[in-house]
Each structure stands twice: as C-alpha cells, then as structure tokens.
Amino acid sequence: MAHKEFDLLIDITNKLYHPDIDIFIHIDIKAKVDIPDLLFRLNEEKVTILSDRLDVVWGGYSILKTQLLLLSMASEKNNYDYYCCISGQDFPLITPTDFLDFFIRNRGKEFLEYFALPSPQHWGGNGGLHRFQYFWPVDEMGFHQSVKFYEKQLRESLKRTMPEELTPYGGSNWISITGSCVRYIFDKLMLNPSLLLFFSMVAHPEEIFFQTLILNSHFKDNVINDNKRYIDWSGTPSPRILNTQSDIDNIETSNAHFARKFERDSCETVLDYLNKKLLPF
C-alpha cells in the first residue's frame, strides 16, 4: 500500500525480488505518479499494480478495503502459502531467501501483533472501545468531522456492540498470515456480509478487523503474537521516521523482517546502512 516515496518503493520491491515472491501494489488515487513509468522501473513479471485505485483516507474504512482488495487480487492469481502486508515505506531487513526460509520453518503459523480490547496501555482512554462502539463515517466525513459525530453519539448515549458476540482484539494491520487464513477470512465475509458493513463504520478498522476475526477462529491456536516488524511509536499517533543511529542499533537487535517508517531523503544514512550491512545482495 503506497501513496508517496515511489523511489523508495522501487528500492523495496527490488530488494524483495525472488522467483517465488509476487508483489501486489495499491497506489492511492490521490498520488501523482506516472504508473507506466513506475512499472517500467519495476520487475513487471513479479509486480502487479492494481488498476482499481481507491481514495484512501486516514482512519477510515478505505484502508481496510484496500488491504482486502490486495489480498483478494493476490489470492485470485495464485494459491500462495503466505501473504505479507506492508506499506510502501517498510524496508526489508533480511534477504528474500531468508524470508522464504523463515516461513518454511514456521509453516502454518500466523504472525500478527494482537492484544485484547479494551487496552488502555496500547490505545489510552477506554482502551479502543470507542473505535467500534460508535459510528465513524471517516471516508464520507473526514476524521475531524467524524470526531464531532462521535461526540454527538456520546451525548445521545448511542452505542454499538461487536457482531456475532465476537471478542474484540486490536493490533497492527501489518501482518503475515497463511493462505488458509486468508481463505477463511473471505469465506467468513461471504457468509456474513454484515461484518464488513459493521467494520465500515469503525475508526481505524484495519487495526481491529484481522485480529478479531483470526483470534475468534480455530486459527487462534497457530497465532504468534509477533508481526516481525520494527516500528517505533514513541508515544505518538504515527510511527517515527527512522533516521538516527539509535534506530540502526534498535533495528539490528529487533529480529524483525521489516522496519518502518522511512523517507528516502531524511533517512539516507539509515537506508544506506541497511543496504550495505543487512542486505548485501
């Protein structure tokens, strides 16, 4: 999922090149980029850029919709063993061969960060319950107006409950899950289309949807609470840009597959280090 930093995106996809890895990319419709030129600079045989470009709104259902679109397109092309979701600002920390070997050794395991909700430790306040107990039409109204709408619902004591008595979980949407798990998710949505209707009115639904569906299924016994990503939140609502020596030190000891978040210009020193030290190929 990309919306800027396209030179970095090219570098990332080139680092991930392997005969057994296919890459599917969604580019926000608001992004000003020459798609044919971008494809020319990528390995067209292994990279697919989705023609159905959505208007992605921070905090809205459009992020989850985009992620599901990518998973759907990929699963229609091939019956992959694993599906790994990253952003266009996530840099790989291991070689493609090591990446594939990891999943061979851990076949059948689902890698995602999760925590039961409510979790004030992670999301403050009421621990994230407000995200799904109230209506958040972010794509339609924008996040600022949705906050006002949420406050109105509080005054009027309107409240929703999780459908199907699902136990709610939260976590990062950057996940690595099996093909069987992906098929389960789409089968679940086909049998219960109202689930997507519910999550379309959740704030940041991509950070609740996958964890809730997977942890309420038989796949829960295979879940490893580690998405193999290094992300530094440092108490901010958005991930820190990784551009310091301490970031290099932390990345080296993280045992992660990807680190985020990077910008090509401001992170030149860290990216050069990763290219030279961690990815010598």
PDB file of N, CA and C in Angstrom, residues 16-23 46:
ATOM      1  N   LEU A  16      13.122  -7.225  -2.621  1.00  0.00           N
ATOM      2  CA  LEU A  16      12.298  -8.403  -2.368  1.00  0.00           C
ATOM      3  C   LEU A  16      12.239  -9.353  -3.559  1.00  0.00           C
ATOM      4  N   TYR A  17      12.964  -9.034  -4.618  1.00  0.00           N
ATOM      5  CA  TYR A  17      12.867  -9.869  -5.818  1.00  0.00           C
ATOM      6  C   TYR A  17      13.310 -11.301  -5.530  1.00  0.00           C
ATOM      7  N   HIS A  18      12.467 -12.239  -5.949  1.00  0.00           N
ATOM      8  CA  HIS A  18      12.763 -13.670  -5.853  1.00  0.00           C
ATOM      9  C   HIS A  18      11.762 -14.390  -6.755  1.00  0.00           C
ATOM     10  N   PRO A  19      12.167 -15.461  -7.413  1.00  0.00           N
ATOM     11  CA  PRO A  19      11.231 -16.183  -8.291  1.00  0.00           C
ATOM     12  C   PRO A  19       9.963 -16.650  -7.585  1.00  0.00           C
ATOM     13  N   ASP A  20      10.029 -16.849  -6.261  1.00  0.00           N
ATOM     14  CA  ASP A  20       8.875 -17.355  -5.523  1.00  0.00           C
ATOM     15  C   ASP A  20       8.114 -16.266  -4.770  1.00  0.00           C
ATOM     16  N   ILE A  21       8.406 -15.009  -5.069  1.00  0.00           N
ATOM     17  CA  ILE A  21       7.701 -13.900  -4.419  1.00  0.00           C
ATOM     18  C   ILE A  21       7.027 -13.034  -5.478  1.00  0.00           C
ATOM     19  N   ASP A  22       5.722 -12.843  -5.345  1.00  0.00           N
ATOM     20  CA  ASP A  22       4.977 -11.908  -6.186  1.00  0.00           C
ATOM     21  C   ASP A  22       4.549 -10.721  -5.326  1.00  0.00           C
ATOM     22  N   ILE A  23       4.542  -9.556  -5.930  1.00  0.00           N
ATOM     23  CA  ILE A  23       4.239  -8.324  -5.198  1.00  0.00           C
ATOM     24  C   ILE A  23       3.034  -7.633  -5.834  1.00  0.00           C
ATOM     25  N   LYS A  46       7.033  -9.839 -11.842  1.00  0.00           N
ATOM     26  CA  LYS A  46       6.736 -10.208 -10.456  1.00  0.00           C
ATOM     27  C   LYS A  46       5.905  -9.164  -9.715  1.00  0.00           C
TER      28      LYS A  46
END
